Amino acid sequence: QVQLVESGGGLVQAGGSLRLSCVASGSMTSIVAMGWYRQPPGKQRELVASITGAGISNYAESVRGRFTISGDNANNMVYLQMNSLKPEDTAGYYCFADVPSSQAKDVCVRYWGKGTQVTVSS
C-alpha cells in the first residue's frame, strides 16, 4: 500500500499564492508519475497538473502560466506552486501517484491522497 499526504491548502485572496505539497510513502519500488486533480463544489474532478519521474510536466489550460508543478524523486514528493489565484480555483485539491503494480507487468496503480482545500476569496 501507498499513502499520500497533502499539505499547504488554505484561504487566500484573489491574486495571492499558495504552495501545495504531497509526500508518498509505503510499499513501492518507484513512482512513474505524480500530480494533482481538483474538484470544485458541485463539479467533477479535473486534472490540474502532472509530472513524470523524468520531469515531463503537463497542465490544464486553465492553470497554464499560473501554476508550476515540480517533483522531488529522492523524497517521493510533488509540489504545486499556485500564483495569481482566482476564485474559480477554489476546490479540493487531490494528489495522486502512479506506481508500478506488483501483480502485473506494465501496469500502474493510481493512489490518492485525502485532499486539501483551497479557497480563493474575491
PDB file of C-alpha atoms in Angstrom:
ATOM      1  CA  GLN A   1       0.000   0.000   0.000  1.00  0.00           C
ATOM      2  CA  VAL A   2       0.998   3.557  -0.723  1.00  0.00           C
ATOM      3  CA  GLN A   3      -0.108   6.540   1.322  1.00  0.00           C
ATOM      4  CA  LEU A   4      -0.228  10.112   0.078  1.00  0.00           C
ATOM      5  CA  VAL A   5      -0.481  13.109   2.376  1.00  0.00           C
ATOM      6  CA  GLU A   6      -1.154  16.614   1.083  1.00  0.00           C
ATOM      7  CA  SER A   7      -0.499  19.897   2.835  1.00  0.00           C
ATOM      8  CA  GLY A   8      -0.467  23.605   2.100  1.00  0.00           C
ATOM      9  CA  GLY A   9      -4.087  24.400   1.366  1.00  0.00           C
ATOM     10  CA  GLY A  10      -5.894  27.343   2.903  1.00  0.00           C
ATOM     11  CA  LEU A  11      -7.748  30.591   2.354  1.00  0.00           C
ATOM     12  CA  VAL A  12      -6.186  33.263   0.179  1.00  0.00           C
ATOM     13  CA  GLN A  13      -7.351  36.407  -1.565  1.00  0.00           C
ATOM     14  CA  ALA A  14      -7.591  36.585  -5.330  1.00  0.00           C
ATOM     15  CA  GLY A  15      -4.192  37.310  -6.813  1.00  0.00           C
ATOM     16  CA  GLY A  16      -2.401  35.558  -3.994  1.00  0.00           C
ATOM     17  CA  SER A  17      -0.282  32.425  -3.936  1.00  0.00           C
ATOM     18  CA  LEU A  18      -0.237  29.053  -2.243  1.00  0.00           C
ATOM     19  CA  ARG A  19       2.115  26.097  -2.422  1.00  0.00           C
ATOM     20  CA  LEU A  20       0.767  22.587  -2.077  1.00  0.00           C
ATOM     21  CA  SER A  21       2.954  19.661  -1.077  1.00  0.00           C
ATOM     22  CA  CYS A  22       2.368  15.930  -1.258  1.00  0.00           C
ATOM     23  CA  VAL A  23       4.521  13.113   0.076  1.00  0.00           C
ATOM     24  CA  ALA A  24       4.179   9.459  -0.842  1.00  0.00           C
ATOM     25  CA  SER A  25       5.193   6.645   1.476  1.00  0.00           C
ATOM     26  CA  GLY A  26       4.733   2.904   1.776  1.00  0.00           C
ATOM     27  CA  SER A  27       5.456  -0.142  -0.319  1.00  0.00           C
ATOM     28  CA  MET A  28       6.641   0.953  -3.754  1.00  0.00           C
ATOM     29  CA  THR A  29       9.656   0.359  -5.949  1.00  0.00           C
ATOM     30  CA  SER A  30       9.277   3.557  -7.923  1.00  0.00           C
ATOM     31  CA  ILE A  31       6.826   6.263  -8.921  1.00  0.00           C
ATOM     32  CA  VAL A  32       6.007   6.711 -12.584  1.00  0.00           C
ATOM     33  CA  ALA A  33       4.156   9.995 -12.211  1.00  0.00           C
ATOM     34  CA  MET A  34       2.620  12.250  -9.606  1.00  0.00           C
ATOM     35  CA  GLY A  35       0.273  15.149  -9.856  1.00  0.00           C
ATOM     36  CA  TRP A  36      -2.817  16.991  -8.762  1.00  0.00           C
ATOM     37  CA  TYR A  37      -6.502  16.893  -9.505  1.00  0.00           C
ATOM     38  CA  ARG A  38      -9.068  19.299  -8.137  1.00  0.00           C
ATOM     39  CA  GLN A  39     -12.795  19.124  -7.545  1.00  0.00           C
ATOM     40  CA  PRO A  40     -14.729  22.381  -7.294  1.00  0.00           C
ATOM     41  CA  PRO A  41     -18.000  22.313  -5.337  1.00  0.00           C
ATOM     42  CA  GLY A  42     -20.696  20.512  -7.300  1.00  0.00           C
ATOM     43  CA  LYS A  43     -18.368  19.679 -10.187  1.00  0.00           C
ATOM     44  CA  GLN A  44     -16.360  16.728 -11.407  1.00  0.00           C
ATOM     45  CA  ARG A  45     -12.761  16.130 -10.514  1.00  0.00           C
ATOM     46  CA  GLU A  46     -10.356  17.538 -13.122  1.00  0.00           C
ATOM     47  CA  LEU A  47      -6.651  17.196 -13.786  1.00  0.00           C
ATOM     48  CA  VAL A  48      -4.634  20.253 -12.771  1.00  0.00           C
ATOM     49  CA  ALA A  49      -1.069  19.167 -13.458  1.00  0.00           C
ATOM     50  CA  SER A  50       1.116  16.094 -13.552  1.00  0.00           C
ATOM     51  CA  ILE A  51       4.814  15.328 -13.739  1.00  0.00           C
ATOM     52  CA  THR A  52       6.654  12.138 -14.652  1.00  0.00           C
ATOM     53  CA  GLY A  53       9.726  10.751 -12.965  1.00  0.00           C
ATOM     54  CA  ALA A  54      11.693  12.097 -15.927  1.00  0.00           C
ATOM     55  CA  GLY A  55      10.406  15.589 -15.235  1.00  0.00           C
ATOM     56  CA  ILE A  56       7.898  15.902 -18.061  1.00  0.00           C
ATOM     57  CA  SER A  57       5.025  18.079 -16.918  1.00  0.00           C
ATOM     58  CA  ASN A  58       1.503  18.600 -18.155  1.00  0.00           C
ATOM     59  CA  TYR A  59      -1.000  21.317 -17.222  1.00  0.00           C
ATOM     60  CA  ALA A  60      -4.657  22.035 -17.619  1.00  0.00           C
ATOM     61  CA  GLU A  61      -5.190  25.016 -19.906  1.00  0.00           C
ATOM     62  CA  SER A  62      -6.951  26.914 -17.138  1.00  0.00           C
ATOM     63  CA  VAL A  63      -3.826  26.955 -14.939  1.00  0.00           C
ATOM     64  CA  ARG A  64      -1.043  27.111 -17.516  1.00  0.00           C
ATOM     65  CA  GLY A  65       1.237  30.052 -16.807  1.00  0.00           C
ATOM     66  CA  ARG A  66      -0.043  30.457 -13.242  1.00  0.00           C
ATOM     67  CA  PHE A  67       0.693  27.091 -11.643  1.00  0.00           C
ATOM     68  CA  THR A  68       4.002  25.219 -11.600  1.00  0.00           C
ATOM     69  CA  ILE A  69       4.415  21.570 -10.702  1.00  0.00           C
ATOM     70  CA  SER A  70       7.719  20.169  -9.500  1.00  0.00           C
ATOM     71  CA  GLY A  71       8.902  16.877  -8.131  1.00  0.00           C
ATOM     72  CA  ASP A  72      11.490  15.569  -5.692  1.00  0.00           C
ATOM     73  CA  ASN A  73      12.164  11.983  -6.728  1.00  0.00           C
ATOM     74  CA  ALA A  74      14.558  11.266  -3.879  1.00  0.00           C
ATOM     75  CA  ASN A  75      11.895  12.081  -1.297  1.00  0.00           C
ATOM     76  CA  ASN A  76       8.803  10.959  -3.241  1.00  0.00           C
ATOM     77  CA  MET A  77       7.318  14.420  -3.151  1.00  0.00           C
ATOM     78  CA  VAL A  78       5.441  16.648  -5.547  1.00  0.00           C
ATOM     79  CA  TYR A  79       4.696  20.331  -5.221  1.00  0.00           C
ATOM     80  CA  LEU A  80       2.221  22.677  -6.842  1.00  0.00           C
ATOM     81  CA  GLN A  81       3.082  26.368  -6.759  1.00  0.00           C
ATOM     82  CA  MET A  82      -0.094  28.321  -7.425  1.00  0.00           C
ATOM     83  CA  ASN A  83       0.222  32.010  -8.310  1.00  0.00           C
ATOM     84  CA  SER A  84      -2.308  34.607  -9.416  1.00  0.00           C
ATOM     85  CA  LEU A  85      -5.077  32.592  -7.815  1.00  0.00           C
ATOM     86  CA  LYS A  86      -8.649  33.206  -8.900  1.00  0.00           C
ATOM     87  CA  PRO A  87     -11.945  32.472  -7.130  1.00  0.00           C
ATOM     88  CA  GLU A  88     -12.594  29.751  -9.718  1.00  0.00           C
ATOM     89  CA  ASP A  89      -9.510  27.909  -8.425  1.00  0.00           C
ATOM     90  CA  THR A  90     -11.474  27.198  -5.247  1.00  0.00           C
ATOM     91  CA  ALA A  91     -11.622  23.414  -4.881  1.00  0.00           C
ATOM     92  CA  GLY A  92     -10.450  20.392  -3.007  1.00  0.00           C
ATOM     93  CA  TYR A  93      -7.015  19.504  -4.387  1.00  0.00           C
ATOM     94  CA  TYR A  94      -6.056  15.842  -4.505  1.00  0.00           C
ATOM     95  CA  CYS A  95      -2.589  14.409  -5.007  1.00  0.00           C
ATOM     96  CA  PHE A  96      -2.084  11.189  -6.941  1.00  0.00           C
ATOM     97  CA  ALA A  97       0.803   8.846  -7.603  1.00  0.00           C
ATOM     98  CA  ASP A  98       1.080   6.197 -10.313  1.00  0.00           C
ATOM     99  CA  VAL A  99       3.075   3.237  -9.015  1.00  0.00           C
ATOM    100  CA  PRO A 100       4.055   0.066 -10.926  1.00  0.00           C
ATOM    101  CA  SER A 101       1.853  -2.843  -9.954  1.00  0.00           C
ATOM    102  CA  SER A 102       3.447  -5.714  -8.079  1.00  0.00           C
ATOM    103  CA  GLN A 103       0.833  -8.047  -9.570  1.00  0.00           C
ATOM    104  CA  ALA A 104       1.037  -7.351 -13.289  1.00  0.00           C
ATOM    105  CA  LYS A 105       3.749  -6.268 -15.682  1.00  0.00           C
ATOM    106  CA  ASP A 106       3.464  -2.846 -17.369  1.00  0.00           C
ATOM    107  CA  VAL A 107       0.505  -1.892 -15.210  1.00  0.00           C
ATOM    108  CA  CYS A 108       0.358   1.041 -12.849  1.00  0.00           C
ATOM    109  CA  VAL A 109      -1.835   1.529  -9.825  1.00  0.00           C
ATOM    110  CA  ARG A 110      -3.043   5.043  -9.006  1.00  0.00           C
ATOM    111  CA  TYR A 111      -3.116   6.051  -5.373  1.00  0.00           C
ATOM    112  CA  TRP A 112      -4.854   9.126  -3.990  1.00  0.00           C
ATOM    113  CA  GLY A 113      -4.442  11.444  -1.072  1.00  0.00           C
ATOM    114  CA  LYS A 114      -7.387  12.618   1.005  1.00  0.00           C
ATOM    115  CA  GLY A 115      -7.165  16.144  -0.343  1.00  0.00           C
ATOM    116  CA  THR A 116      -6.520  19.654   0.859  1.00  0.00           C
ATOM    117  CA  GLN A 117      -8.934  22.552   0.498  1.00  0.00           C
ATOM    118  CA  VAL A 118      -8.006  25.720  -1.389  1.00  0.00           C
ATOM    119  CA  THR A 119     -10.377  28.651  -1.080  1.00  0.00           C
ATOM    120  CA  VAL A 120      -9.803  31.869  -3.023  1.00  0.00           C
ATOM    121  CA  SER A 121     -11.852  34.877  -1.978  1.00  0.00           C
ATOM    122  CA  SER A 122     -12.705  37.701  -4.360  1.00  0.00           C
TER     123      SER A 122
END
